[in-house]
XYZ file of C-alpha atoms in Angstrom:
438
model
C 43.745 18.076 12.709
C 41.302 20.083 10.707
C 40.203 18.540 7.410
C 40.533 20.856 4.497
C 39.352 20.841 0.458
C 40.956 22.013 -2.396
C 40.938 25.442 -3.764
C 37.095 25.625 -5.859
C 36.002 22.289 -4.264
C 32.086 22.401 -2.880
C 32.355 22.448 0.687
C 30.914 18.871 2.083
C 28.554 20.708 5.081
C 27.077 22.483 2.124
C 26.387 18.860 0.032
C 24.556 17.362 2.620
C 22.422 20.359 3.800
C 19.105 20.082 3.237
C 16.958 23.157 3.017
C 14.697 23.989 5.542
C 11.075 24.128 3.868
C 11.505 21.376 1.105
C 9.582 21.653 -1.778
C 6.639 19.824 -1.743
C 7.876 16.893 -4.039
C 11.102 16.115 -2.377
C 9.025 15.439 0.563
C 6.715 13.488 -1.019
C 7.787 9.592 -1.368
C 7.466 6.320 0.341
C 4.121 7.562 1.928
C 2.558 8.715 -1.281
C 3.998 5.984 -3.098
C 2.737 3.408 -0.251
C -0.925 4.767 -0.160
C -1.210 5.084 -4.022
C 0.069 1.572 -4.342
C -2.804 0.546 -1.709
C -5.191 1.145 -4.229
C -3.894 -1.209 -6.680
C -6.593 -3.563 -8.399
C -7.599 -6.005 -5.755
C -8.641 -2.560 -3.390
C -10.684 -1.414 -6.382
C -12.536 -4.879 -7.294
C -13.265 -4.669 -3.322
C -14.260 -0.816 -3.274
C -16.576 -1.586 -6.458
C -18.359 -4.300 -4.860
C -18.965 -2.909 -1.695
C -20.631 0.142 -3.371
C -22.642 -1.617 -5.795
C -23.541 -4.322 -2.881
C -24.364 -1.738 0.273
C -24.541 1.518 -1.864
C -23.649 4.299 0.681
C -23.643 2.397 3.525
C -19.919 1.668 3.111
C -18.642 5.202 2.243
C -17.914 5.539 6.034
C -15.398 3.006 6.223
C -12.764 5.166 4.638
C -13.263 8.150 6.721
C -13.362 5.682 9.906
C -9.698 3.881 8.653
C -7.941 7.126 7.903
C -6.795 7.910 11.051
C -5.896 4.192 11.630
C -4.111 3.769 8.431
C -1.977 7.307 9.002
C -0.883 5.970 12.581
C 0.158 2.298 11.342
C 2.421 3.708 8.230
C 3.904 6.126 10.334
C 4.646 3.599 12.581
C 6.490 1.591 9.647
C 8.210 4.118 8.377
C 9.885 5.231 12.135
C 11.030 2.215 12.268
C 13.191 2.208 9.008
C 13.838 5.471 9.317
C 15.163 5.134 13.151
C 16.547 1.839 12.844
C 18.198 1.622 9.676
C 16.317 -1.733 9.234
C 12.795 -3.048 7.759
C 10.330 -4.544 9.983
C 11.850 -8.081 8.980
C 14.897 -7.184 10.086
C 13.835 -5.997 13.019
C 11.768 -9.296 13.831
C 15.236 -11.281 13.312
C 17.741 -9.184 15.351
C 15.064 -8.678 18.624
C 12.854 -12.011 18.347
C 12.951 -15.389 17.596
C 13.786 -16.836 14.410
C 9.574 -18.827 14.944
C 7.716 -15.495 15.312
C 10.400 -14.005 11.896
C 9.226 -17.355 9.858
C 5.601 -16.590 10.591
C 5.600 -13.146 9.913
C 7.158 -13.206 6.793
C 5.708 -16.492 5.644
C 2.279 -14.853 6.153
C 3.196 -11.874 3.650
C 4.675 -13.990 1.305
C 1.840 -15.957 0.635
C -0.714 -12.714 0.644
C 1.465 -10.492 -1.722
C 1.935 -13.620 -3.816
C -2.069 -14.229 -4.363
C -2.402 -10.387 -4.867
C 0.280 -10.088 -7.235
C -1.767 -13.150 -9.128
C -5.337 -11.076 -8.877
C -3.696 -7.954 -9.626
C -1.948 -9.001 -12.775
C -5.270 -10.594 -13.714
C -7.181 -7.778 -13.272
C -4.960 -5.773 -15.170
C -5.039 -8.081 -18.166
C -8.678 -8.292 -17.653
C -8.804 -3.932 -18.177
C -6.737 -4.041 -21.173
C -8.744 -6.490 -23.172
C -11.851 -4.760 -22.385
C -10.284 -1.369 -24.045
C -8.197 -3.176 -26.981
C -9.646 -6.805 -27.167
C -6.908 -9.549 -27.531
C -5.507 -12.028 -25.094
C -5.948 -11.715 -21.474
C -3.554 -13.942 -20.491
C -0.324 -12.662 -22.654
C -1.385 -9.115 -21.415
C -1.065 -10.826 -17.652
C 2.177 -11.991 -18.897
C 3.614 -8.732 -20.541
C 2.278 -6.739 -17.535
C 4.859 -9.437 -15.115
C 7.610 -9.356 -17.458
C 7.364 -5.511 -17.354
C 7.488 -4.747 -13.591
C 9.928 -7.045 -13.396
C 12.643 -5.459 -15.774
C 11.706 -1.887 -14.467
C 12.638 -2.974 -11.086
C 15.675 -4.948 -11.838
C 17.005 -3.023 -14.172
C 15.974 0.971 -13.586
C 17.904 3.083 -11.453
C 16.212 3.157 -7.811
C 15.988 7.277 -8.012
C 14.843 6.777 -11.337
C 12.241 4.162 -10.524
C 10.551 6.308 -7.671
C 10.166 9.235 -10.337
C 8.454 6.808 -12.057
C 6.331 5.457 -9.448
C 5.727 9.373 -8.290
C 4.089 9.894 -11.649
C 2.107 6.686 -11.605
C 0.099 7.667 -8.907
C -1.734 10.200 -11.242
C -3.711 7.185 -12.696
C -5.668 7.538 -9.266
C -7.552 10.791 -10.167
C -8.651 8.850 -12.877
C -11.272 7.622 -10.239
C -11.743 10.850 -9.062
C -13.178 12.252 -12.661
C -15.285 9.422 -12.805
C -17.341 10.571 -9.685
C -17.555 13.936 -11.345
C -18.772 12.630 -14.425
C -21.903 10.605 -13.324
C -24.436 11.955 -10.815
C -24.053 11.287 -6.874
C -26.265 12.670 -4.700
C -24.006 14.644 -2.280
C -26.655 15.105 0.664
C -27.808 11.463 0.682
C -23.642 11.343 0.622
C -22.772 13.426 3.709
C -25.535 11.740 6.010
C -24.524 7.774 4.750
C -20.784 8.738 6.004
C -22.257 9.610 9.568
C -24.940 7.552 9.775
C -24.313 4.685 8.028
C -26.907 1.680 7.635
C -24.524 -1.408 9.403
C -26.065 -5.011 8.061
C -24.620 -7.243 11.224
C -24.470 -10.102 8.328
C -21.751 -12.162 7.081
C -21.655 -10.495 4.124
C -21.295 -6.952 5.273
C -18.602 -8.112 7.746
C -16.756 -10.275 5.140
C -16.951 -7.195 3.106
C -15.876 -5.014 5.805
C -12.913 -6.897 6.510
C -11.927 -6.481 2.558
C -11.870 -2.883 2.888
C -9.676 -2.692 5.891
C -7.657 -5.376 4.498
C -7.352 -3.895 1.596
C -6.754 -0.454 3.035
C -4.440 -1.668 5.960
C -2.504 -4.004 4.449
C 1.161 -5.964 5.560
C 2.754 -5.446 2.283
C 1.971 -1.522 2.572
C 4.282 -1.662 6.314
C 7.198 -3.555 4.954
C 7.192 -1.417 1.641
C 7.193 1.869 3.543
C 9.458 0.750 6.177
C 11.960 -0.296 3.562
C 11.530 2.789 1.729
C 12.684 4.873 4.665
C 15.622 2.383 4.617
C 16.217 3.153 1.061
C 16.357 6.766 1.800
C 18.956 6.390 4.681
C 21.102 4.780 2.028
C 20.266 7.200 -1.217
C 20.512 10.554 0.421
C 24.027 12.032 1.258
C 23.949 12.559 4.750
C 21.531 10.800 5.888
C 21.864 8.393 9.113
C 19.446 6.361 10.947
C 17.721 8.331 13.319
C 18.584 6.339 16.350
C 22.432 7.285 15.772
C 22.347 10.717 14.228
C 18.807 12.322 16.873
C 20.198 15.976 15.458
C 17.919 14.770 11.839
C 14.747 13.709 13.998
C 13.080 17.021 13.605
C 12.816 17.497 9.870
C 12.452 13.698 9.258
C 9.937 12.852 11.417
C 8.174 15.916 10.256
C 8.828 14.808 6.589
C 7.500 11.456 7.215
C 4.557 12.667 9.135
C 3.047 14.826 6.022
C 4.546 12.326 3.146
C 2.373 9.563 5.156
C -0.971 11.799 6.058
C -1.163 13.089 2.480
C -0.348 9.978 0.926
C -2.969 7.857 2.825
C -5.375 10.632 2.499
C -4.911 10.268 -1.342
C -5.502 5.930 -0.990
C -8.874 7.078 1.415
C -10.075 9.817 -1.115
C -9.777 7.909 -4.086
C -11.157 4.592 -2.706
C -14.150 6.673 -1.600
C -14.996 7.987 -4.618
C -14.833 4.383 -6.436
C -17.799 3.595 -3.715
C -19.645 6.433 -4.272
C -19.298 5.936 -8.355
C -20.550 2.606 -8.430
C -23.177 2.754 -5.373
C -24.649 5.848 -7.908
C -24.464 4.013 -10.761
C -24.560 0.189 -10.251
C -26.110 -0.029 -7.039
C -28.729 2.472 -7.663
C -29.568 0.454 -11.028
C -29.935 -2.783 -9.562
C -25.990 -4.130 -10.318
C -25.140 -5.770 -6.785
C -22.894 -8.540 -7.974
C -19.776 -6.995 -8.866
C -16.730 -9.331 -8.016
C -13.755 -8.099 -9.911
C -12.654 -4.101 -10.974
C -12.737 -5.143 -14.696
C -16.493 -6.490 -14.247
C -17.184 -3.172 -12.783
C -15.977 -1.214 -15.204
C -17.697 -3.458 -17.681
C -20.913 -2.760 -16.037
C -20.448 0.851 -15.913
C -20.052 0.714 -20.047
C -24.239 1.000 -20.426
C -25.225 2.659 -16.958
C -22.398 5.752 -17.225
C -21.516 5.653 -20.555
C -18.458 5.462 -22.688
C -15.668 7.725 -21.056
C -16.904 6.084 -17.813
C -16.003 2.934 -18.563
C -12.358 3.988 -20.478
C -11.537 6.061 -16.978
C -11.957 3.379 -14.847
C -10.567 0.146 -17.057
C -7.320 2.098 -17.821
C -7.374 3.429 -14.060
C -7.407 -0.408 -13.457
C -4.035 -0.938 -15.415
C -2.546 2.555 -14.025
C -2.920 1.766 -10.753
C -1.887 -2.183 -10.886
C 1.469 -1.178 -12.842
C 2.317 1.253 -9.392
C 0.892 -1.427 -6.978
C 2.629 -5.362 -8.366
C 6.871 -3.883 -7.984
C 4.870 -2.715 -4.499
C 4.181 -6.309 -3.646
C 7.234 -7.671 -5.165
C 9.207 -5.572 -3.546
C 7.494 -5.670 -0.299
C 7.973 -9.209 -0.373
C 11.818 -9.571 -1.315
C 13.016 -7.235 1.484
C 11.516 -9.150 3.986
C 12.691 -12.619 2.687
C 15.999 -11.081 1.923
C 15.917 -9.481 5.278
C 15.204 -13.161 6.895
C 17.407 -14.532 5.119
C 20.436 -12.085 5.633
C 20.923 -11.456 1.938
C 21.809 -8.525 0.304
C 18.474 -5.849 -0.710
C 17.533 -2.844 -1.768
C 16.727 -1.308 -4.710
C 19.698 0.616 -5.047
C 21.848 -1.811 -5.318
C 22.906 -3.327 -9.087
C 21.219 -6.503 -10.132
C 24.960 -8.548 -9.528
C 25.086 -7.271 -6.056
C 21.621 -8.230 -4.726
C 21.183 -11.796 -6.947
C 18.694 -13.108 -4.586
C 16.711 -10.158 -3.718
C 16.350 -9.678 -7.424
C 15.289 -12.872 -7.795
C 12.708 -12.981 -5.730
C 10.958 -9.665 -6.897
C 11.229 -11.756 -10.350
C 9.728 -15.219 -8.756
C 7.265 -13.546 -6.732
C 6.189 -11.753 -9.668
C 5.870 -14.934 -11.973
C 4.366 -17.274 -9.468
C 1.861 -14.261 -9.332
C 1.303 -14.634 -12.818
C 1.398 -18.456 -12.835
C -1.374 -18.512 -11.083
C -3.871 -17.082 -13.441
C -2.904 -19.902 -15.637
C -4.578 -22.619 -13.660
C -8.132 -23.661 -12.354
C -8.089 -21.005 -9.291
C -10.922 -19.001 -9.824
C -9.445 -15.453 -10.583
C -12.223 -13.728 -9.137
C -12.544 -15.171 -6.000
C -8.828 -14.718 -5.978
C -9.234 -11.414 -6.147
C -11.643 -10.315 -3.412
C -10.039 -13.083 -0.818
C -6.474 -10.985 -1.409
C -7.879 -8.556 0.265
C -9.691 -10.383 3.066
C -6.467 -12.587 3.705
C -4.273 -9.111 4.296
C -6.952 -8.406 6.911
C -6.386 -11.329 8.608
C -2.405 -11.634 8.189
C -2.511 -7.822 9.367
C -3.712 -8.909 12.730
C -0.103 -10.159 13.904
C 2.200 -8.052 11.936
C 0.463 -5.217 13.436
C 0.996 -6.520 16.991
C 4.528 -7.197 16.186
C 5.168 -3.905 14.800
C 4.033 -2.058 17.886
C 6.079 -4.234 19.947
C 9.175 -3.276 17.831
C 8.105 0.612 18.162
C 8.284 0.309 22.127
C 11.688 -1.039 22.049
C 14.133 1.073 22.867
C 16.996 -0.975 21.784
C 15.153 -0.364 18.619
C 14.107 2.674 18.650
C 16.736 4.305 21.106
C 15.125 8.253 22.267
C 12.711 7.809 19.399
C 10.032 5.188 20.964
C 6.775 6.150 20.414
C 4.360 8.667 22.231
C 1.712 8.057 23.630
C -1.004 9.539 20.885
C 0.581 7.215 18.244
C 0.957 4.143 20.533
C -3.131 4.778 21.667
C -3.755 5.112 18.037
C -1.497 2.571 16.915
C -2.679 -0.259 19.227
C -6.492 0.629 18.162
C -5.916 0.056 15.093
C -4.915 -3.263 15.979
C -7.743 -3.763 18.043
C -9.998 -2.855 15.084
C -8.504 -4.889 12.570
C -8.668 -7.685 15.153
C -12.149 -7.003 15.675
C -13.361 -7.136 12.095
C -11.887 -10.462 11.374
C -13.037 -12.018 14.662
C -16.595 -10.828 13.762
C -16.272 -12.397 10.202
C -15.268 -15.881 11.150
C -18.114 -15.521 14.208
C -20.680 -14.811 11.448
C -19.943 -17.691 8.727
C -22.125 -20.225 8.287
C -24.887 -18.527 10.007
C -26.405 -17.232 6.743
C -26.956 -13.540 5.084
């Protein structure tokens, strides 16, 4: 028997339609979100030093990990969107429970020290723009993402998130205020100077870790998850195929543009301080604050203002990134309830562990560790934890008991698996290289 609505009553076809060219913001989400987030504090204390370090010679980096990046987010966000589950959940239903321990004990620990160096760092900008206590701004900064997450409606909360990313451009005004020689520019990205030194490599394997990083894959993957749930209508691909075409499309440009932003902006924090620091002699730069600090005489004032506030900007979009990152997959392990959807009494433990991640975080710029080794090693431990997760990721992918029709083709597996490789690569030539001296 047919199903009928009352007389006046919107017709429920018509609710769940979507159009057919969405406008360029409802597209727009977990990528942009996920690649703005990748630049969060950590990525720009690694950026800064590898300009001011290697000047040009590491501008070519970003162009080379586009591509790679693109492929590997993509790859996440299939499989939430396909699925109807995050990468954790995944790892439990189709592996065993040994390989889901490691995996997610591996992010928890990375997203944990970030969150620490982040929150830092951000404390760190503030007091260098309004003086007062680092350590109570680390502390307000914590308390903060962790009541906007809790407690702020999810569509809500990605509005805000959406708008957050504009603190990246403030990195792209800086390059436009100081002088960079654009020729010397274009030939460094295609013939770059490579130092085969552990420093370079060490360095190398910050950027990539920094720019391919596991918390990024489980965010994104989640997100997609998060959007099954949120938007009338929509069903995991793997059940409903009839929504492939538009979604896949739709998560195809929301990732390229979004990484595309991450790659742009972290370029142009190289090429601002390998102008400016590097050129003047500056080759010690070991946290984003100390950067920005150094910029104060070399640039000038707005130079310095830009890029400290960028510094808290960008960490207030990246920390709920981490936190969040790192609840769904320990909620996921776990078989709790997650999401940020859900109300604060229906999801008690994935709540809680946004909030414990986010304090232990803090905690830890409260003892001896040395902040600013913290922060560069962040980003050199997500290249090394990305090794695995990677590999596990594209095993997922090929499954089709995961993946069903939607397994991936052969471009995005070649691309997908080299990215791997790569990532591999770079952290196999950094432990080579140690001890053998600069």
């Amino acid at each position: 028997m047919a199903e009928t609505t009352a007389p006046g009553a919107p017709d429920p076809s018509e609710m769940v339609k979507q159009p057919e060219r969405p406008k360029l913001l409802q597209v727009l989400g977990p990528g942009l979100i996920t690649g703005a987030s990748d630049d969060d504090p950590s990525g720009i204390a690694t950026y800064s030093q590898a300009g001011a370090q290697f000047g040009f010679n590491m501008a070519w980096v970003m162009l080379f990990s586009w591509p790679l990046m693109c492929a590997i987010q993509e790859i996440s966000a299939r499989i939430g969107r396909v699925s109807g589950r995050g990468i954790a959940g995944n790892l439990k239903q189709h592996y065993p429970r040994p390989v889901l321990a490691v995996m997610v004990g591996m992010l928890l620990v990375a997203n944990t020290i970030n969150l620490g160096a982040d929150l830092g760092a951000m404390g760190a900008g503030l007091r260098l723009v309004i003086g007062g206590p680092e350590l109570l701004y680390v502390g307000l900064f914590g308390l903060v993402s962790i009541l906007l997450e809790v407690f702020v409606r999810y569509s809500r909360y990605v509005s805000v998130l959406k708008w957050l990313t504009l603190a990246l451009f403030a990195y792209v005004g800086v390059a436009f205020v100081v002088h960079i020689p654009w020729g010397s520019v274009a030939y460094r990205l295609v013939a770059p100077h490579i130092d085969w030194t552990p420093a370079y490599l060490t360095t190398l394997v910050a950027i990539l870790g920094t720019t391919i990083s596991p918390y990024l894959f489980f965010w994104q993957a989640e997100e997609e998850v998060e959007e099954v749930k949120e938007r009338d209508g929509a069903i995991p691909l793997a059940r409903a195929p009839q929504q492939a075409r538009s979604e896949l499309k739709r998560i195809r440009l929301d990732t390229y543009l979004g990484m595309g932003l991450s790659n742009l902006v972290a370029l142009f924090i190289i090429l601002t301080t390998a102008a400016t620091l590097h050129a003047h002699g500056v080759t010690n730069i070991q946290t984003s604050a100390q950067a920005a600090e150094a910029l104060r005489p070399i640039a000038g004032q707005m130079t310095f203002l830009l890029f400290a506030l960028g510094i808290v900007g960008t960490g207030l979009l990246a920390v709920p990134v981490l936190a969040g990152s790192a609840a769904y997959a320990v909620g996921e392990a776990f078989g709790w309830h997650v999401g940020l959807a859900r109300k604060p009494h229906r999801a008690k433990a994935f709540y809680g562990m946004i909030a414990g991640a986010t304090v232990v975080g803090a905690a830890l710029n409260f003892t001896s560790i040395d902040p600013i080794k913290a922060l560069f090693w962040s980003a050199v431990i997500n290249g090394v934890v990305a090794v695995p997760v990677m590999g596990m990721m594209m095993l997922i992918a090929g499954r089709k008991e995961v993946m069903g029709r939607f397994t991936l083709s052969r471009p995005l597996k070649f691309v997908g698996w080299a990215a791997t490789a790569v990532m591999a690569a770079a952290a196999i030539g950094m432990f080579a290289t140690m001890g053998k001296g600069g």
